[in-house]
Coordinates of C-alpha atoms and ligand atoms in Angstrom, one line a residue:
X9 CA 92.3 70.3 176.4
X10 CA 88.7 71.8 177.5
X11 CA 85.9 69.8 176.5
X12 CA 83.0 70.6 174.6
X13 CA 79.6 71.1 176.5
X14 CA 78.6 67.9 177.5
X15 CA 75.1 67.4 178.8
X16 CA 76.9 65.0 181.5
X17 CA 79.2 65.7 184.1
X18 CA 83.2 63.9 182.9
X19 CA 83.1 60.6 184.4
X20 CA 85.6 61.8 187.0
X21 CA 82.4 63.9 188.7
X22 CA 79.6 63.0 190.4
X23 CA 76.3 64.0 192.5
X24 CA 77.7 62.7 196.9
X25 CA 76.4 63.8 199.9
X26 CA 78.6 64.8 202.5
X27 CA 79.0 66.5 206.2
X28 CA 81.4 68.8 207.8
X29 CA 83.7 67.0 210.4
X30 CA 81.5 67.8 213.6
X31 CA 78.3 66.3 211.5
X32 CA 75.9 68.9 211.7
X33 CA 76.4 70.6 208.3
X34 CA 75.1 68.0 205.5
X35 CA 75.2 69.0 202.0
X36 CA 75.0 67.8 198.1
X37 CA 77.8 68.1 195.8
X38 CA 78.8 67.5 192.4
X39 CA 82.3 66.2 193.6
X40 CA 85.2 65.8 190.9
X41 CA 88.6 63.7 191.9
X42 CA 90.5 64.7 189.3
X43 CA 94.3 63.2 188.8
X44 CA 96.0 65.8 186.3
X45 CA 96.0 69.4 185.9
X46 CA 93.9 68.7 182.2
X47 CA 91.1 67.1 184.5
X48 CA 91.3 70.3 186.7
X49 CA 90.4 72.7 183.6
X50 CA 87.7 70.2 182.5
X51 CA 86.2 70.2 185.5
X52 CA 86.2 74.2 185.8
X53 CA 85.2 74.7 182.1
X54 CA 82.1 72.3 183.0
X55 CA 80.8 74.2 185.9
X56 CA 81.9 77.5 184.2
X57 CA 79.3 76.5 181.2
X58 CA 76.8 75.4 183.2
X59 CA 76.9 78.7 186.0
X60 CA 78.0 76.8 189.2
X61 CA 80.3 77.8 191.1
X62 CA 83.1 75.6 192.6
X63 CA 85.2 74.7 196.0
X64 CA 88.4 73.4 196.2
X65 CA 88.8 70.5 199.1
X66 CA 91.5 68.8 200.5
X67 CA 91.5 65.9 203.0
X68 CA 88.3 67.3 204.2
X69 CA 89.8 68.0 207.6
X70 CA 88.6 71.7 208.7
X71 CA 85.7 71.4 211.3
X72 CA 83.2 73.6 209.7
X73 CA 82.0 74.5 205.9
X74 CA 85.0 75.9 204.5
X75 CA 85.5 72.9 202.3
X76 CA 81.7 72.5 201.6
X77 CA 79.9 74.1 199.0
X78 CA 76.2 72.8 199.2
X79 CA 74.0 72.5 196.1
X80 CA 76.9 73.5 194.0
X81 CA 80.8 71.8 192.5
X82 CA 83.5 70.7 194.7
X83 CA 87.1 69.8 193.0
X84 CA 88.6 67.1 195.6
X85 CA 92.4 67.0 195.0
X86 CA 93.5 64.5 196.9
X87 CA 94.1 61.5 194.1
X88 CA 96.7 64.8 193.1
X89 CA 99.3 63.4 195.7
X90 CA 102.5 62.8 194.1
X91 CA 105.7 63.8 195.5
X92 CA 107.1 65.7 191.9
X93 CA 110.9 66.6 193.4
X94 CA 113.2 66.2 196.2
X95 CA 116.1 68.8 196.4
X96 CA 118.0 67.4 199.4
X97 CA 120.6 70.1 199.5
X98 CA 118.6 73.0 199.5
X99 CA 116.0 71.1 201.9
X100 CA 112.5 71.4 199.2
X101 CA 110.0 69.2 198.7
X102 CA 108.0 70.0 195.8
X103 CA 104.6 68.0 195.6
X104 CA 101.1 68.3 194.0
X105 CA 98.7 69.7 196.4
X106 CA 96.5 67.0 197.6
X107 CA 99.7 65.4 199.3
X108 CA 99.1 64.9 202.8
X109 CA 101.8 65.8 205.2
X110 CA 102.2 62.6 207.0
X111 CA 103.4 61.6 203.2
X112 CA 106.2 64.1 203.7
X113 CA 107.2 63.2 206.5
X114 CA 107.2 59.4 205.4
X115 CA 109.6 60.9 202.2
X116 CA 112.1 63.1 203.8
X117 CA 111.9 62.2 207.9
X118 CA 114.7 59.7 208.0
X119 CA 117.1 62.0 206.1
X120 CA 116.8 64.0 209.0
X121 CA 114.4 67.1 207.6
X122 CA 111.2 68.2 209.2
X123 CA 108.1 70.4 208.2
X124 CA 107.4 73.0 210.8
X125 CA 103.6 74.2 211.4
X126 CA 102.2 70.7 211.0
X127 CA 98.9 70.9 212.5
X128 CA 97.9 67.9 214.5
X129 CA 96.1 66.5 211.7
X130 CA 98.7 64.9 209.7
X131 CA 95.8 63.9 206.7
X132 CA 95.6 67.5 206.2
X133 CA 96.8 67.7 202.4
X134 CA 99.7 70.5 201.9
X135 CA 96.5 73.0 200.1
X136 CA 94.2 72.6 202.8
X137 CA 97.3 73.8 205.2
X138 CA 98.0 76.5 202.9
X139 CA 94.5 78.2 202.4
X140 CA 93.8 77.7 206.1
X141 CA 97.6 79.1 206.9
X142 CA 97.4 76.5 209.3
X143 CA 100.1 76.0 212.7
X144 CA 102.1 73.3 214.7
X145 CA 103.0 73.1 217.6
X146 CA 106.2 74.9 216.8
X147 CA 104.0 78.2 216.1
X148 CA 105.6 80.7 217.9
X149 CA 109.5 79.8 217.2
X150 CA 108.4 78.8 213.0
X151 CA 105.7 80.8 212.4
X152 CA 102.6 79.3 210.5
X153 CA 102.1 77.3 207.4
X154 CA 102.5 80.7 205.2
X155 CA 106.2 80.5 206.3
X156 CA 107.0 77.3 205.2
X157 CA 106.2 78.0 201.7
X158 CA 108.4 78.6 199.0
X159 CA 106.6 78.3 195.6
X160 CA 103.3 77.9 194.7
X161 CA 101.3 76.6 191.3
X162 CA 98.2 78.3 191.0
X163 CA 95.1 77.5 188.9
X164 CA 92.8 80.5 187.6
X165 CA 89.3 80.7 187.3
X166 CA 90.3 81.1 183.6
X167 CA 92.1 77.9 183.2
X168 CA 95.8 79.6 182.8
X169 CA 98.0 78.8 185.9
X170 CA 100.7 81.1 187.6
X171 CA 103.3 80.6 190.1
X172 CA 103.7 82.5 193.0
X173 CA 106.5 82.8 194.9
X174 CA 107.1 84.4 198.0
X175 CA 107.8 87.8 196.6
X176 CA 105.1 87.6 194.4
X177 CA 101.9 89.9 195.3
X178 CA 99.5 87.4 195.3
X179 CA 101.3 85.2 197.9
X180 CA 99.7 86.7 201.0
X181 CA 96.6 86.7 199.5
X182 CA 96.6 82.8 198.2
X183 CA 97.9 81.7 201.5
X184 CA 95.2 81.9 204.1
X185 CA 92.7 82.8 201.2
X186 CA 90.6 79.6 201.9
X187 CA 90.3 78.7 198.2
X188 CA 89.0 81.6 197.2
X189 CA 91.3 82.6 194.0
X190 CA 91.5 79.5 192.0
X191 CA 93.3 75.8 192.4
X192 CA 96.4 75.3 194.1
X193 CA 98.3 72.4 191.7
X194 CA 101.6 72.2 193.2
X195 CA 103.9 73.4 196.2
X196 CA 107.6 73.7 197.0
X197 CA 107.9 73.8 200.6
X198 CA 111.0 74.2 202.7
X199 CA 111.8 71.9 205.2
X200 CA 114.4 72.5 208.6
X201 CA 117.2 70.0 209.4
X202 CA 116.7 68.8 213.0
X203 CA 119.5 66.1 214.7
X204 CA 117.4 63.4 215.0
X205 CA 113.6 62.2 214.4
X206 CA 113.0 62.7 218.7
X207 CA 112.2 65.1 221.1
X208 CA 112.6 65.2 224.6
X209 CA 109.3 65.8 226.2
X210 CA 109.0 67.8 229.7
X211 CA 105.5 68.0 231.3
X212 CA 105.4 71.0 233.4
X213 CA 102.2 71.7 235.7
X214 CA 101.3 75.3 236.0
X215 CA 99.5 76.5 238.9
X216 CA 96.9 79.3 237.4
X217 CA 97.2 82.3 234.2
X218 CA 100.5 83.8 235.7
X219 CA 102.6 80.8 236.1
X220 CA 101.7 79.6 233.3
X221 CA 102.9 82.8 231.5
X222 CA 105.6 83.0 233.3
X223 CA 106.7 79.2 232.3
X224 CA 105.6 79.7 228.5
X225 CA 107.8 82.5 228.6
X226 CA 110.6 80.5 229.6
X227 CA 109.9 77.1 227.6
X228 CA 109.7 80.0 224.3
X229 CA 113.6 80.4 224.7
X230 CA 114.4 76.9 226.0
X231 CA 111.9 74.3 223.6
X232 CA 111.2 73.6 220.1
X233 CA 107.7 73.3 220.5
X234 CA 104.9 72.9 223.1
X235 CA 101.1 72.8 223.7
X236 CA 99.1 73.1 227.1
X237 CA 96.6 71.0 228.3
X238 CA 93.9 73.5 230.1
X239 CA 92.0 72.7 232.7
X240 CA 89.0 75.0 232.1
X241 CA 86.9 74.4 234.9
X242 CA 89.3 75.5 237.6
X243 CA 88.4 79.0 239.2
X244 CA 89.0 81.7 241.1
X245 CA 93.0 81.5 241.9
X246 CA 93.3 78.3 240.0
X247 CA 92.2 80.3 236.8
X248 CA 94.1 78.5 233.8
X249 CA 95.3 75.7 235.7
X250 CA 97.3 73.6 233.0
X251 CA 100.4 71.2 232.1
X252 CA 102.4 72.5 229.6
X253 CA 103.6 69.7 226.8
X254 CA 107.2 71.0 225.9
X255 CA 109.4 69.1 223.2
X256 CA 113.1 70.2 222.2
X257 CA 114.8 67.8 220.2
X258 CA 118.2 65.5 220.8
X259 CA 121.1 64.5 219.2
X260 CA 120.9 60.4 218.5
X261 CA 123.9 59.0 216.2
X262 CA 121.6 56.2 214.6
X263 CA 122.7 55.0 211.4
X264 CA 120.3 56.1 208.4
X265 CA 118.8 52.4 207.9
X266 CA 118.3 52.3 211.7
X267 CA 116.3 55.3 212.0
X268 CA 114.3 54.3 208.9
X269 CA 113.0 51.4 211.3
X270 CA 112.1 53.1 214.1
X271 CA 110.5 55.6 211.8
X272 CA 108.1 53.1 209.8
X273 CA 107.4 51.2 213.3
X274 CA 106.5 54.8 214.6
X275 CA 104.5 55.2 211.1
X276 CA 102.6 51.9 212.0
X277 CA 102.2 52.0 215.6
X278 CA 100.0 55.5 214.7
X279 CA 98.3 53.7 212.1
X280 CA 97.3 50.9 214.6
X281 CA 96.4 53.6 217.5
X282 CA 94.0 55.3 214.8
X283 CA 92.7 51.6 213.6
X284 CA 92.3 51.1 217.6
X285 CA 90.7 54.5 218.1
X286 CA 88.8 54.1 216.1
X287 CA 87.1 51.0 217.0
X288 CA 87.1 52.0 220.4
X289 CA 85.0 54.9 219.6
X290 CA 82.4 53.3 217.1
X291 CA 81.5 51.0 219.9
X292 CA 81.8 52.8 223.0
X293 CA 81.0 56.4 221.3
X294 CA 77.3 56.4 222.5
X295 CA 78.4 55.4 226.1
X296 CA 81.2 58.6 226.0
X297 CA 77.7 60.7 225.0
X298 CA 75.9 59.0 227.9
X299 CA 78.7 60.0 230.1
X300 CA 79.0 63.6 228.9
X301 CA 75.0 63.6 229.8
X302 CA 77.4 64.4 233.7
X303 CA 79.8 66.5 231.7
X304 CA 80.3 68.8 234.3
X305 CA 81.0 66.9 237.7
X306 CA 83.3 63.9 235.2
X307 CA 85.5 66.7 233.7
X308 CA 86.4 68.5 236.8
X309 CA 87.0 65.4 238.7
X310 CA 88.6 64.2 235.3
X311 CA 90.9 67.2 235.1
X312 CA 91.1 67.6 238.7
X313 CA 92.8 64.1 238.8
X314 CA 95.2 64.6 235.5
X315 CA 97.0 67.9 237.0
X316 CA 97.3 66.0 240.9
X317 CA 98.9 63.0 238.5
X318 CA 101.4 65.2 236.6
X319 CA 102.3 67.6 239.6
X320 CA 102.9 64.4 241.7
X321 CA 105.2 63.0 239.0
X322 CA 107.1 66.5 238.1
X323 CA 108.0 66.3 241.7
X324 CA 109.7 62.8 241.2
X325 CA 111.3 64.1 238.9
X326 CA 110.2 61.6 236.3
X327 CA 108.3 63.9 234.2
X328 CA 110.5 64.0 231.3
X329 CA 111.1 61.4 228.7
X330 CA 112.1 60.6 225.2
X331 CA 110.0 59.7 222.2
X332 CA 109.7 60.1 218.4
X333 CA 108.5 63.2 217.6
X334 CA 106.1 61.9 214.8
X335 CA 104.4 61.0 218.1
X336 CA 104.4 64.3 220.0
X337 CA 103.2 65.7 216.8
X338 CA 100.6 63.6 215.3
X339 CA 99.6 61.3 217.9
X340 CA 96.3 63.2 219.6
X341 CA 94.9 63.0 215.8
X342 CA 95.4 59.3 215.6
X343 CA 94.4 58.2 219.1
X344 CA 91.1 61.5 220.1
X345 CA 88.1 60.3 218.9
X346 CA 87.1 61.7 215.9
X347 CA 85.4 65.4 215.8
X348 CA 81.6 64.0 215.7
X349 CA 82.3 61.7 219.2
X350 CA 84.4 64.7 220.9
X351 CA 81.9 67.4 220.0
X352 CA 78.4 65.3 219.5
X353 CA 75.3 66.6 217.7
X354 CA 74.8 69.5 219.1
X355 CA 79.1 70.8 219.3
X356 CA 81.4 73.3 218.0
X357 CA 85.3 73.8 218.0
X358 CA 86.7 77.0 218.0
X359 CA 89.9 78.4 218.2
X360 CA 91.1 82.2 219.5
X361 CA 93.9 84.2 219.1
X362 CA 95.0 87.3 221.4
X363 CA 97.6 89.4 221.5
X364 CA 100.4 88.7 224.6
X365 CA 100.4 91.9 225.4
X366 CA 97.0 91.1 226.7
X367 CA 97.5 87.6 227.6
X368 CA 96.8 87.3 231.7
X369 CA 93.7 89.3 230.9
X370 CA 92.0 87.2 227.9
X371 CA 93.0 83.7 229.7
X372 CA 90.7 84.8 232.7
X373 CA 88.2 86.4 230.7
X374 CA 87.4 83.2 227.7
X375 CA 87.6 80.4 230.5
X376 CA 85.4 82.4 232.7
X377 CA 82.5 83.0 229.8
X378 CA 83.3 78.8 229.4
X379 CA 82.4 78.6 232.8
X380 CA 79.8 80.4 233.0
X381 CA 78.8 77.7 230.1
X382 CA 75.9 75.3 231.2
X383 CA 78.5 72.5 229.0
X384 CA 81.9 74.1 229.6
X385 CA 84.2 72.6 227.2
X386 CA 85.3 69.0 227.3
X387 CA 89.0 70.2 225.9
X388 CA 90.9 73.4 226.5
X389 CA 94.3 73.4 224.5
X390 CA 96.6 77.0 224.3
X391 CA 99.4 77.8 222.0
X392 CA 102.3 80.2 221.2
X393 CA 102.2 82.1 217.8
X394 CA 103.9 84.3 216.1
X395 CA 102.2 87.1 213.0
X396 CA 102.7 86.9 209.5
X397 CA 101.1 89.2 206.7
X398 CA 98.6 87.1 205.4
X399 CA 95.1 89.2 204.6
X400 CA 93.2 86.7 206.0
X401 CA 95.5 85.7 209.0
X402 CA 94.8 83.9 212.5
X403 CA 98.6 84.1 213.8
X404 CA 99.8 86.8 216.1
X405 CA 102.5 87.6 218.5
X406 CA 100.2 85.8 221.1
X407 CA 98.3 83.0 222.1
X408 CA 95.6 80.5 221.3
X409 CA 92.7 79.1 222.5
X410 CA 91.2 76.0 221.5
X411 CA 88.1 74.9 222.4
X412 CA 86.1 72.0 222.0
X413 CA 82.0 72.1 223.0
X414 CA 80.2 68.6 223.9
X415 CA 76.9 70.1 224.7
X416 CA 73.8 68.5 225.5
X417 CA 70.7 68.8 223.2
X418 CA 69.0 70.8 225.8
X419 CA 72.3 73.6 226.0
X420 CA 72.3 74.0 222.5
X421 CA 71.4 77.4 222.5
X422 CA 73.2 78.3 226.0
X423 CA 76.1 76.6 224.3
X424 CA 76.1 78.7 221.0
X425 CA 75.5 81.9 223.4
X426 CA 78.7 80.8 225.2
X427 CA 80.6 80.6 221.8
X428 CA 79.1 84.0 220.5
X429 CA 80.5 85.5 223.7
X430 CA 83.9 84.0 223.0
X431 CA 84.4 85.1 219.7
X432 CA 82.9 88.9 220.4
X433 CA 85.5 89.1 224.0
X434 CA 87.7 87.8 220.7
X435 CA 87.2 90.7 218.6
X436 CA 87.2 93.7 221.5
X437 CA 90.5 92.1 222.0
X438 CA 91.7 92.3 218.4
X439 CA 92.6 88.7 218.5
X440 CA 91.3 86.3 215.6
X441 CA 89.1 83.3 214.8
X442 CA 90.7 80.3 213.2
X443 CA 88.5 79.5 209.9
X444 CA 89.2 76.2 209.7
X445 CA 87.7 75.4 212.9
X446 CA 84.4 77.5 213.0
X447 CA 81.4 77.1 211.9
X448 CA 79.4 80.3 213.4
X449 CA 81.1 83.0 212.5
X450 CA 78.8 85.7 211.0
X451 CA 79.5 88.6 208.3
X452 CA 79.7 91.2 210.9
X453 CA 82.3 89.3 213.3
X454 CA 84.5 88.2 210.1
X455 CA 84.6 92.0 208.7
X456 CA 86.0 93.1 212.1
X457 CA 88.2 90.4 212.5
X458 CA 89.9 90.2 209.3
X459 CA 89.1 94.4 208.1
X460 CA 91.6 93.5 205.0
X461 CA 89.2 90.7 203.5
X462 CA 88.7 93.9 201.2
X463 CA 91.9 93.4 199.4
X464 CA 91.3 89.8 198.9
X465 CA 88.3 90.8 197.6
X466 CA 89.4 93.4 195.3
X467 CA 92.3 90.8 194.3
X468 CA 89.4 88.4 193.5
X469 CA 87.6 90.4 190.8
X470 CA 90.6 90.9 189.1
X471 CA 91.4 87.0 188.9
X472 CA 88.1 85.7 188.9
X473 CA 85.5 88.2 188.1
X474 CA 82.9 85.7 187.9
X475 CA 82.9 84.7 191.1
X476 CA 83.7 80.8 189.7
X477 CA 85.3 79.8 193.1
X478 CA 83.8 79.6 196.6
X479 CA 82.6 78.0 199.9
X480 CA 79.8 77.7 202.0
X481 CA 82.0 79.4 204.8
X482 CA 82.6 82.4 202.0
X483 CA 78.5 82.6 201.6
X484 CA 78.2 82.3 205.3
X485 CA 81.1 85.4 206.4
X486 CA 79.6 87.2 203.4
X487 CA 82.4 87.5 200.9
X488 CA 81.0 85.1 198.4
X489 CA 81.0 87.8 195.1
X490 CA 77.6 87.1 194.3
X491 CA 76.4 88.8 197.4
X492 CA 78.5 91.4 197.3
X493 CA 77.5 92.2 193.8
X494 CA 73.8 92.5 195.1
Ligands
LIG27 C1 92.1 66.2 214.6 C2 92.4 67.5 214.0 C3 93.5 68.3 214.5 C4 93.8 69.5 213.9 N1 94.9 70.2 214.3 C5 95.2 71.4 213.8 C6 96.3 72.1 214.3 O1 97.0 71.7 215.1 N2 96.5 73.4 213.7 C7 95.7 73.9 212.7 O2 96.0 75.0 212.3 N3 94.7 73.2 212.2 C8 94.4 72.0 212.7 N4 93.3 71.2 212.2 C9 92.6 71.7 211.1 C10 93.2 71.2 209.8 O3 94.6 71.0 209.8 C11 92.9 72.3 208.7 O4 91.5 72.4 208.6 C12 93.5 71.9 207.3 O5 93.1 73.0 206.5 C13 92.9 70.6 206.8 O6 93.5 70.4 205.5 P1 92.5 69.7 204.4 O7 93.4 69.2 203.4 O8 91.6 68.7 205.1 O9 91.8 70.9 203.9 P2 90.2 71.1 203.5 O10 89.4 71.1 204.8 O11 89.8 70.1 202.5 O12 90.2 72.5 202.9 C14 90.7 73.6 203.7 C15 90.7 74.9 202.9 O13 91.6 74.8 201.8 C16 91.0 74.9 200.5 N5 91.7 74.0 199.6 C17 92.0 72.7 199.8 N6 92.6 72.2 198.8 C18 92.8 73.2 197.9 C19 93.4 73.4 196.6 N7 94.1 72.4 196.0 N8 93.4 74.6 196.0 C20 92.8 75.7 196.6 N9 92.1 75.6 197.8 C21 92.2 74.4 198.4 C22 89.5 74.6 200.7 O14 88.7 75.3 199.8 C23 89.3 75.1 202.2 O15 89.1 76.5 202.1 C24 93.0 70.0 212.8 C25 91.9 69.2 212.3 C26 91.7 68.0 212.9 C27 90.5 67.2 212.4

């Protein structure tokens, strides 16, 4: 039931202050937590009456503004966490959209089911994944988040809901559509059998940008899922030096209340790594900073030293091993220090897509503009994807690049310039720029990028013609209706 005008927000809303993840964006929000579906409409009919506009968030756990709306209404829906249904057979999970996915894998793990595309961050909610279209590190063999899906509950600008499945028109524009066409309620997701809850683990050193093609190529047919460590200040021949992270997993005959305890001491020992990490980093944060002040000759002895280490053990042979793949999925999110620490004050994370076809070329070309970096980045990560037809999509039949900046006040702006040139080699490539992990895009960059924001913006004056739902990122990439009507 809507309320009437109220001259006060429902109890459930109130005035907070908060940041993006790397800190630097600070803004003022009238923040609602609602717990039911009625709360959702209340919460929309209040900001409706009173002209503001409003941004669904999630865990809060995309680097930039894309879950930010700053002066305006934000709808936080995680206290909407419950897992609704459990259809074993067919393998769905249906839950309300603030669920995180570390609570799905805590439900259906031990039965032997997994959810492909999890992104590292395992406190992302199942909406935040969704509007972000976000990928694992199973990308390239299981696509992204979008293919996962099998039903979604969608809340209009106008308080009706609709459900879109994934025949349904609107599903390629909701998924990936960073919040943009109303509130996603609940989600049916498909999950994949798998033999057991491990993976074996091979770490494979790679030379420079050909071998390391060469071996993802092979790993692509042989492996379930992998990520490469980058070593981004190597050069000339040594371009794209790196240690791919493969996983496949094994066939274990543990009973079901046997795998149930490794599982919940695999569920603790991350929570005690994160409790750890954390500590770790509150105290001896400032003294990582200090030590970044020598970025540049403490990563390349850093990563000089990691690839000696793992190209003297591959040739012991001991470079494989066993472990829970919880672990191989989750655990850099639980044990990394948290954005602010690995980026500092001054940082950015961004993360590129090219096409394969074009591969050898784009490796050289993004790690030489990092170079070229007064603060080259303090992590280089690549990944395998694979398209889907999202509007707004980052996934291609390519690869990735993640990067993450730690620059010092005084490189600010040689840091920014470094990042500009990444995203425009980017875009002359007709690769993409992940959304949930940038925080500089500009209107020009996202029109070329993503040329069919268009549609979603055509579908978007059909379902909310009054521009009721947006972000700081949407103001920032200039889709927010209100500018386009001007
Ligand atoms: C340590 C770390 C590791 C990460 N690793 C990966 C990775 O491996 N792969 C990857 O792709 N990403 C990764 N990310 C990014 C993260 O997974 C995504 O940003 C994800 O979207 C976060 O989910 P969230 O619930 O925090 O969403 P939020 O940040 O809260 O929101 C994300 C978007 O979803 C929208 N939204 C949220 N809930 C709703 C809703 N109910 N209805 C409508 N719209 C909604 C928001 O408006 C916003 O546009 C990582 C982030 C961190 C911090």
């Amino acid at each position: 039931m809507i309320q009437p005008e109220t001259q006060t927000p429902p109890s459930f809303m109130e005035w907070k202050e908060l940041t993006s993840l790397v800190g630097s964006i600070r803004t003022h929000s009238l923040v609602a937590r609602p717990t039911t579906i009625e709360q959702c409409r209340e919460a929309l009919a209040y900001c409706r009456q009173r002209g503001m506009t409003i941004c669904a968030r999630g865990a809060g756990r995309g680097y930039g503004d894309l879950a930010l709306n700053d002066g305006q209404a934000l709808i936080d829906m995680s206290d909407m966490n419950r897992i609704l249904d459990f259809n074993e057979e067919a393998a769905q999970i249906t839950v309300e959209s603030g669920t995180r996915l570390i609570d799905i894998y805590q439900a259906v793990h031990h039965r032997l089911l997994t959810l492909p595309a999890s992104p590292t961050e395992s406190h992302s909610s199942v909406a935040g994944a969704i509007c972000a279209n976000v990928n694992g590190k199973d990308a390239w063999r299981h696509g992204s988040f979008a293919h996962q899906i099998v039903q979604i509950t969608l809340l209009l600008a106008n308080g009706e809901t609709m459900t879109i499945d994934r025949s349904h028109e609107l599903f390629n524009a909701v998924v990936g559509g960073i919040g943009l066409l109303g509130i996603i309620v609940d989600v049916t997701l498909q999950l994949r059998p798998i033999p057991s809850p491990f993976v074996e683990i091979n770490r494979i050193p790679a030379s420079n940008t050909d071998a390391l093609l060469d071996k993802m190529a092979r790993i692509e047919t042989s492996h379930d899922a992998a990520v490469v460590w980058v070593d981004a200040y190597a050069r000339g021949r040594k371009t794209g030096r790196s240690v791919i992270h493969a996983a496949k997993w094994i066939e274990r005959h543990d009973s079901e209340s046997r795998r149930r305890e490794i599982l919940e001491a695999g569920y603790n020992r991350l929570d005690e790594h994160r409790r750890f990490g954390l500590a770790l980093h509150e105290k001896f944060g400032p003294v990582l900073s200090l030590m970044l002040q020598a970025q540049r000759p403490m990563m390349y002895s850093f990563n000089r030293l990691y690839y000696a280490m793992c190209q003297l053990v591959s040739l012991t042979g001991r470079s494989s091993n066993t472990e829970l793949f919880l672990r191989f999925c989750f655990e850099a999110s639980f044990t990394v220090p948290p954005a602010y620490l690995v980026c500092g004050p001054h940082g950015y994370t961004v993360q590129l897509t090219f096409p394969r076809s074009s591969a050898r070329e784009a490796i050289i070309e993004l790690l030489g503009i990092c170079q070229s970096s007064p603060c080259p980045p303090v992590t280089t990560i690549l990944r395998a994807h694979k398209p889907d037809d999202c509007l707004i999509s980052f996934s291609e039949d390519g690869y990735s690049l993640n990067f993450e900046f730690h620059p010092k006040k005084r490189h600010e702006a040689a840091s920014r310039r470094a990042v500009d040139r990444l995203i425009d080699a980017t875009v002359r490539r007709g690769g993409k720029i992940h959304l949930a992990k940038d925080q500089v895009l500009t209107p020009e960059q996202f029109y070329r990028v993503f040329p069919r924001y268009r549609d979603l913006l055509a579908i978007k004056q059909r379902l909310d013609p009054d521009g009721l739902f947006t972000s700081d990122l949407a103001r920032r990439v200039g889709i927010d209706p209100a500018l386009n009507k001007k």
